[in-house]
Amino acid sequence: MNDCIFCKIVKGEVPSKKVFEDELILAFHDINPKAPVHVLVIPKKHISSLIDINNNDKELMGNFLVKASAVAGKLGLNDKGYKIVVNNGNGAGQLVFHLHMHILGGWEGAASGWQI
Ligand code: AMP
């Protein structure tokens, strides 16, 4: 989508600090980190949110989760653990309407303030 900031990152029109890329998935550091490690994982295909996925997206969504796990491991988060957050829709605080997982981790000790 032309006016989507994450599509522009996919196309290289907006810079990002990439941590992983393949033909389907891109991961890059969040510009305004809310945890010591805060990386976003996106499908390159424009999908607004989980509200909009359907059966045709099954394989891509499998890839999305498997690659997010690999990215978290690459970031060194497996030992202490990490959170995955996906905001879907205005009411959940979604600001960028291109599906993304937040990988959040790197805290010392418990992730205080992040318990749900
Ligand atoms: P959400 O509220 O789930 O839609 O989160 C959107 C996230 O995208 C926020 O954490 C922003 O800090 C992040 N963000 C917005 N623009 C950029 C950008 N150009 N590069 C990296 N992260 C961004």
PDB file of C-alpha atoms and ligand atoms in Angstrom:
ATOM      1  CA  MET A   1       0.000   0.000   0.000  1.00  0.00           C
ATOM      2  CA  ASN A   2       1.378   3.364  -1.024  1.00  0.00           C
ATOM      3  CA  ASP A   3       0.750   5.264   2.205  1.00  0.00           C
ATOM      4  CA  CYS A   4       1.755   2.456   4.583  1.00  0.00           C
ATOM      5  CA  ILE A   5       4.968   3.205   6.512  1.00  0.00           C
ATOM      6  CA  PHE A   6       5.842  -0.491   6.890  1.00  0.00           C
ATOM      7  CA  CYS A   7       5.310  -1.111   3.148  1.00  0.00           C
ATOM      8  CA  LYS A   8       7.746   1.765   2.583  1.00  0.00           C
ATOM      9  CA  ILE A   9      10.243   0.044   4.898  1.00  0.00           C
ATOM     10  CA  VAL A  10       9.774  -3.199   2.919  1.00  0.00           C
ATOM     11  CA  LYS A  11      10.473  -1.298  -0.316  1.00  0.00           C
ATOM     12  CA  GLY A  12      13.507   0.472   1.192  1.00  0.00           C
ATOM     13  CA  GLU A  13      11.879   3.901   0.840  1.00  0.00           C
ATOM     14  CA  VAL A  14      12.067   4.446   4.613  1.00  0.00           C
ATOM     15  CA  PRO A  15      15.213   3.352   6.492  1.00  0.00           C
ATOM     16  CA  SER A  16      15.119   0.695   9.204  1.00  0.00           C
ATOM     17  CA  LYS A  17      17.540  -1.228  11.390  1.00  0.00           C
ATOM     18  CA  LYS A  18      16.921  -4.692   9.962  1.00  0.00           C
ATOM     19  CA  VAL A  19      17.617  -7.813  11.965  1.00  0.00           C
ATOM     20  CA  PHE A  20      16.175 -10.391   9.542  1.00  0.00           C
ATOM     21  CA  GLU A  21      14.806 -10.520   6.017  1.00  0.00           C
ATOM     22  CA  ASP A  22      13.685 -13.197   3.609  1.00  0.00           C
ATOM     23  CA  GLU A  23      11.222 -13.222   0.730  1.00  0.00           C
ATOM     24  CA  LEU A  24       8.168 -13.203   3.015  1.00  0.00           C
ATOM     25  CA  ILE A  25       9.150 -11.668   6.348  1.00  0.00           C
ATOM     26  CA  LEU A  26      11.069  -8.625   7.596  1.00  0.00           C
ATOM     27  CA  ALA A  27      12.192  -7.814  11.151  1.00  0.00           C
ATOM     28  CA  PHE A  28      13.560  -4.468  12.289  1.00  0.00           C
ATOM     29  CA  HIS A  29      14.119  -2.509  15.502  1.00  0.00           C
ATOM     30  CA  ASP A  30      11.216  -0.418  16.756  1.00  0.00           C
ATOM     31  CA  ILE A  31      11.974   3.285  16.390  1.00  0.00           C
ATOM     32  CA  ASN A  32      10.549   4.015  19.864  1.00  0.00           C
ATOM     33  CA  PRO A  33      11.505   0.988  21.985  1.00  0.00           C
ATOM     34  CA  LYS A  34       9.325   0.084  24.971  1.00  0.00           C
ATOM     35  CA  ALA A  35      11.712  -2.609  26.251  1.00  0.00           C
ATOM     36  CA  PRO A  36      15.515  -3.064  26.267  1.00  0.00           C
ATOM     37  CA  VAL A  37      15.026  -5.192  23.134  1.00  0.00           C
ATOM     38  CA  HIS A  38      12.059  -4.224  20.949  1.00  0.00           C
ATOM     39  CA  VAL A  39      11.889  -5.603  17.440  1.00  0.00           C
ATOM     40  CA  LEU A  40       8.979  -5.659  15.001  1.00  0.00           C
ATOM     41  CA  VAL A  41       8.321  -8.632  12.736  1.00  0.00           C
ATOM     42  CA  ILE A  42       6.090  -8.096   9.706  1.00  0.00           C
ATOM     43  CA  PRO A  43       4.885 -10.047   6.712  1.00  0.00           C
ATOM     44  CA  LYS A  44       6.045  -8.200   3.600  1.00  0.00           C
ATOM     45  CA  LYS A  45       2.560  -8.603   2.178  1.00  0.00           C
ATOM     46  CA  HIS A  46       0.276  -5.791   3.318  1.00  0.00           C
ATOM     47  CA  ILE A  47      -2.275  -7.199   5.752  1.00  0.00           C
ATOM     48  CA  SER A  48      -3.842  -4.610   8.073  1.00  0.00           C
ATOM     49  CA  SER A  49      -4.152  -6.789  11.173  1.00  0.00           C
ATOM     50  CA  LEU A  50      -5.140 -10.268  12.366  1.00  0.00           C
ATOM     51  CA  ILE A  51      -8.720  -9.083  11.867  1.00  0.00           C
ATOM     52  CA  ASP A  52      -8.107  -9.340   8.131  1.00  0.00           C
ATOM     53  CA  ILE A  53      -6.416 -12.731   7.750  1.00  0.00           C
ATOM     54  CA  ASN A  54      -8.160 -15.691   6.170  1.00  0.00           C
ATOM     55  CA  ASN A  55      -7.459 -19.279   5.123  1.00  0.00           C
ATOM     56  CA  ASN A  56      -5.298 -18.092   2.219  1.00  0.00           C
ATOM     57  CA  ASP A  57      -2.843 -16.659   4.768  1.00  0.00           C
ATOM     58  CA  LYS A  58      -2.281 -19.928   6.675  1.00  0.00           C
ATOM     59  CA  GLU A  59       1.164 -20.661   5.240  1.00  0.00           C
ATOM     60  CA  LEU A  60       2.307 -17.053   5.561  1.00  0.00           C
ATOM     61  CA  MET A  61       1.098 -16.874   9.172  1.00  0.00           C
ATOM     62  CA  GLY A  62       2.979 -20.079   9.960  1.00  0.00           C
ATOM     63  CA  ASN A  63       6.087 -18.507   8.499  1.00  0.00           C
ATOM     64  CA  PHE A  64       5.432 -15.324  10.440  1.00  0.00           C
ATOM     65  CA  LEU A  65       5.485 -17.164  13.775  1.00  0.00           C
ATOM     66  CA  VAL A  66       8.403 -19.467  12.950  1.00  0.00           C
ATOM     67  CA  LYS A  67      10.543 -16.539  11.761  1.00  0.00           C
ATOM     68  CA  ALA A  68       9.606 -14.448  14.814  1.00  0.00           C
ATOM     69  CA  SER A  69      10.824 -17.302  17.023  1.00  0.00           C
ATOM     70  CA  ALA A  70      14.080 -17.468  15.053  1.00  0.00           C
ATOM     71  CA  VAL A  71      14.537 -13.691  15.301  1.00  0.00           C
ATOM     72  CA  ALA A  72      14.021 -13.771  19.080  1.00  0.00           C
ATOM     73  CA  GLY A  73      16.638 -16.507  19.309  1.00  0.00           C
ATOM     74  CA  LYS A  74      19.034 -14.508  17.138  1.00  0.00           C
ATOM     75  CA  LEU A  75      18.521 -11.534  19.466  1.00  0.00           C
ATOM     76  CA  GLY A  76      19.632 -13.708  22.401  1.00  0.00           C
ATOM     77  CA  LEU A  77      16.249 -13.697  24.103  1.00  0.00           C
ATOM     78  CA  ASN A  78      15.619 -17.436  24.468  1.00  0.00           C
ATOM     79  CA  ASP A  79      17.384 -17.871  27.815  1.00  0.00           C
ATOM     80  CA  LYS A  80      15.479 -15.206  29.733  1.00  0.00           C
ATOM     81  CA  GLY A  81      12.326 -15.229  27.630  1.00  0.00           C
ATOM     82  CA  TYR A  82      10.382 -12.607  25.759  1.00  0.00           C
ATOM     83  CA  LYS A  83       6.892 -11.394  24.983  1.00  0.00           C
ATOM     84  CA  ILE A  84       5.082 -11.268  21.676  1.00  0.00           C
ATOM     85  CA  VAL A  85       2.432  -8.534  21.404  1.00  0.00           C
ATOM     86  CA  VAL A  86       0.100  -8.028  18.455  1.00  0.00           C
ATOM     87  CA  ASN A  87      -2.258  -5.047  18.638  1.00  0.00           C
ATOM     88  CA  ASN A  88      -5.312  -5.447  16.431  1.00  0.00           C
ATOM     89  CA  GLY A  89      -7.520  -2.428  15.822  1.00  0.00           C
ATOM     90  CA  ASN A  90      -7.887   1.030  17.336  1.00  0.00           C
ATOM     91  CA  GLY A  91      -9.322  -0.264  20.586  1.00  0.00           C
ATOM     92  CA  ALA A  92      -6.193  -2.332  21.176  1.00  0.00           C
ATOM     93  CA  GLY A  93      -3.900   0.614  20.488  1.00  0.00           C
ATOM     94  CA  GLN A  94      -2.821  -0.361  16.978  1.00  0.00           C
ATOM     95  CA  LEU A  95      -1.176   2.664  15.370  1.00  0.00           C
ATOM     96  CA  VAL A  96       0.348   1.174  12.220  1.00  0.00           C
ATOM     97  CA  PHE A  97      -2.178  -0.773  10.179  1.00  0.00           C
ATOM     98  CA  HIS A  98       0.241  -3.287   8.705  1.00  0.00           C
ATOM     99  CA  LEU A  99       0.240  -6.519  10.723  1.00  0.00           C
ATOM    100  CA  HIS A 100       3.247  -6.745  13.051  1.00  0.00           C
ATOM    101  CA  MET A 101       4.435  -8.660  16.078  1.00  0.00           C
ATOM    102  CA  HIS A 102       6.290  -6.778  18.761  1.00  0.00           C
ATOM    103  CA  ILE A 103       9.108  -8.893  20.219  1.00  0.00           C
ATOM    104  CA  LEU A 104       9.810  -7.438  23.663  1.00  0.00           C
ATOM    105  CA  GLY A 105      12.548  -8.626  25.988  1.00  0.00           C
ATOM    106  CA  GLY A 106      15.958  -8.032  27.484  1.00  0.00           C
ATOM    107  CA  TRP A 107      14.743  -7.015  30.937  1.00  0.00           C
ATOM    108  CA  GLU A 108      16.865  -7.780  33.990  1.00  0.00           C
ATOM    109  CA  GLY A 109      14.806 -10.087  36.189  1.00  0.00           C
ATOM    110  CA  ALA A 110      11.040 -10.077  35.800  1.00  0.00           C
ATOM    111  CA  ALA A 111       9.421  -7.912  33.141  1.00  0.00           C
ATOM    112  CA  SER A 112       7.847  -5.563  35.656  1.00  0.00           C
ATOM    113  CA  GLY A 113       4.979  -3.492  34.336  1.00  0.00           C
ATOM    114  CA  TRP A 114       4.358  -5.956  31.547  1.00  0.00           C
ATOM    115  CA  GLN A 115       2.408  -8.657  33.374  1.00  0.00           C
ATOM    116  CA  ILE A 116      -1.062  -9.363  32.020  1.00  0.00           C
TER     117      ILE A 116
HETATM  118  P1  AMP B   1       1.267  -0.557  17.120  1.00  0.00           P
HETATM  119  O1  AMP B   1       0.749   0.362  18.189  1.00  0.00           O
HETATM  120  O2  AMP B   1       1.160  -2.008  17.531  1.00  0.00           O
HETATM  121  O3  AMP B   1       0.648  -0.284  15.783  1.00  0.00           O
HETATM  122  O4  AMP B   1       2.823  -0.283  17.033  1.00  0.00           O
HETATM  123  C1  AMP B   1       3.439   0.402  15.995  1.00  0.00           C
HETATM  124  C2  AMP B   1       4.901   0.472  16.334  1.00  0.00           C
HETATM  125  O5  AMP B   1       5.603   0.884  15.181  1.00  0.00           O
HETATM  126  C3  AMP B   1       5.250   1.454  17.454  1.00  0.00           C
HETATM  127  O6  AMP B   1       5.907   0.753  18.512  1.00  0.00           O
HETATM  128  C4  AMP B   1       6.169   2.457  16.773  1.00  0.00           C
HETATM  129  O7  AMP B   1       7.204   2.905  17.612  1.00  0.00           O
HETATM  130  C5  AMP B   1       6.692   1.651  15.596  1.00  0.00           C
HETATM  131  N1  AMP B   1       7.129   2.435  14.446  1.00  0.00           N
HETATM  132  C6  AMP B   1       6.430   3.396  13.793  1.00  0.00           C
HETATM  133  N2  AMP B   1       7.147   3.871  12.754  1.00  0.00           N
HETATM  134  C7  AMP B   1       8.302   3.168  12.734  1.00  0.00           C
HETATM  135  C8  AMP B   1       9.461   3.185  11.898  1.00  0.00           C
HETATM  136  N3  AMP B   1       9.571   4.024  10.856  1.00  0.00           N
HETATM  137  N4  AMP B   1      10.478   2.337  12.175  1.00  0.00           N
HETATM  138  C9  AMP B   1      10.388   1.490  13.227  1.00  0.00           C
HETATM  139  N5  AMP B   1       9.323   1.422  14.045  1.00  0.00           N
HETATM  140  C10 AMP B   1       8.287   2.252  13.809  1.00  0.00           C
END
